[in-house]
Amino acid sequence: MEKGQRLIIIGCGGVGGPAAMLAKKLMPDIDVTIIREEERFIVR
């Protein structure tokens, strides 16, 4: 992936979290976004 590209990972329960961490470690120039289900959605 090239600098400035985005990686979106859906789900964090199984391998989503570790996959996001590994992707950021291997490709530090990309933006990693994790979408996960929450019981209560809070907008900050």
mmCIF file of C-alpha atoms in Angstrom:
data_model
loop_
_atom_site.group_PDB
_atom_site.id
_atom_site.type_symbol
_atom_site.label_atom_id
_atom_site.label_comp_id
_atom_site.label_asym_id
_atom_site.label_seq_id
_atom_site.Cartn_x
_atom_site.Cartn_y
_atom_site.Cartn_z
ATOM 1 C CA MET A 1 0.000 0.000 0.000
ATOM 2 C CA GLU A 2 1.102 3.537 -0.628
ATOM 3 C CA LYS A 3 1.501 6.403 1.825
ATOM 4 C CA GLY A 4 -1.822 8.007 2.724
ATOM 5 C CA GLN A 5 -3.981 5.003 1.843
ATOM 6 C CA ARG A 6 -6.520 3.648 4.311
ATOM 7 C CA LEU A 7 -7.125 0.144 5.616
ATOM 8 C CA ILE A 8 -10.520 -0.545 7.179
ATOM 9 C CA ILE A 9 -10.910 -3.628 9.370
ATOM 10 C CA ILE A 10 -14.406 -4.760 10.328
ATOM 11 C CA GLY A 11 -14.620 -6.624 13.618
ATOM 12 C CA CYS A 12 -12.256 -6.800 16.549
ATOM 13 C CA GLY A 13 -13.378 -9.945 18.335
ATOM 14 C CA GLY A 14 -11.316 -12.577 16.549
ATOM 15 C CA VAL A 15 -8.298 -11.591 14.519
ATOM 16 C CA GLY A 16 -9.369 -8.024 13.686
ATOM 17 C CA GLY A 17 -7.464 -6.390 16.554
ATOM 18 C CA PRO A 18 -4.189 -8.262 16.007
ATOM 19 C CA ALA A 19 -4.518 -7.751 12.240
ATOM 20 C CA ALA A 20 -4.829 -3.990 12.733
ATOM 21 C CA MET A 21 -1.801 -3.900 15.024
ATOM 22 C CA LEU A 22 0.293 -5.973 12.606
ATOM 23 C CA ALA A 23 -0.794 -3.886 9.604
ATOM 24 C CA LYS A 24 0.212 -0.664 11.392
ATOM 25 C CA LYS A 25 3.556 -2.205 12.372
ATOM 26 C CA LEU A 26 4.322 -3.445 8.846
ATOM 27 C CA MET A 27 2.968 -0.360 7.039
ATOM 28 C CA PRO A 28 3.314 2.677 9.345
ATOM 29 C CA ASP A 29 2.373 5.160 6.588
ATOM 30 C CA ILE A 30 -1.218 3.935 6.189
ATOM 31 C CA ASP A 31 -4.293 4.889 8.218
ATOM 32 C CA VAL A 32 -5.890 1.920 9.994
ATOM 33 C CA THR A 33 -9.557 2.135 11.038
ATOM 34 C CA ILE A 34 -11.323 -0.559 13.071
ATOM 35 C CA ILE A 35 -15.121 -0.831 12.917
ATOM 36 C CA ARG A 36 -16.561 -2.816 15.781
ATOM 37 C CA GLU A 37 -19.964 -3.408 17.291
ATOM 38 C CA GLU A 38 -20.624 -1.838 20.660
ATOM 39 C CA GLU A 39 -23.558 -2.167 22.971
ATOM 40 C CA ARG A 40 -23.756 1.601 23.435
ATOM 41 C CA PHE A 41 -22.513 3.865 20.683
ATOM 42 C CA ILE A 42 -20.946 7.062 22.035
ATOM 43 C CA VAL A 43 -19.927 9.886 19.712
ATOM 44 C CA ARG A 44 -17.010 11.918 20.999
#
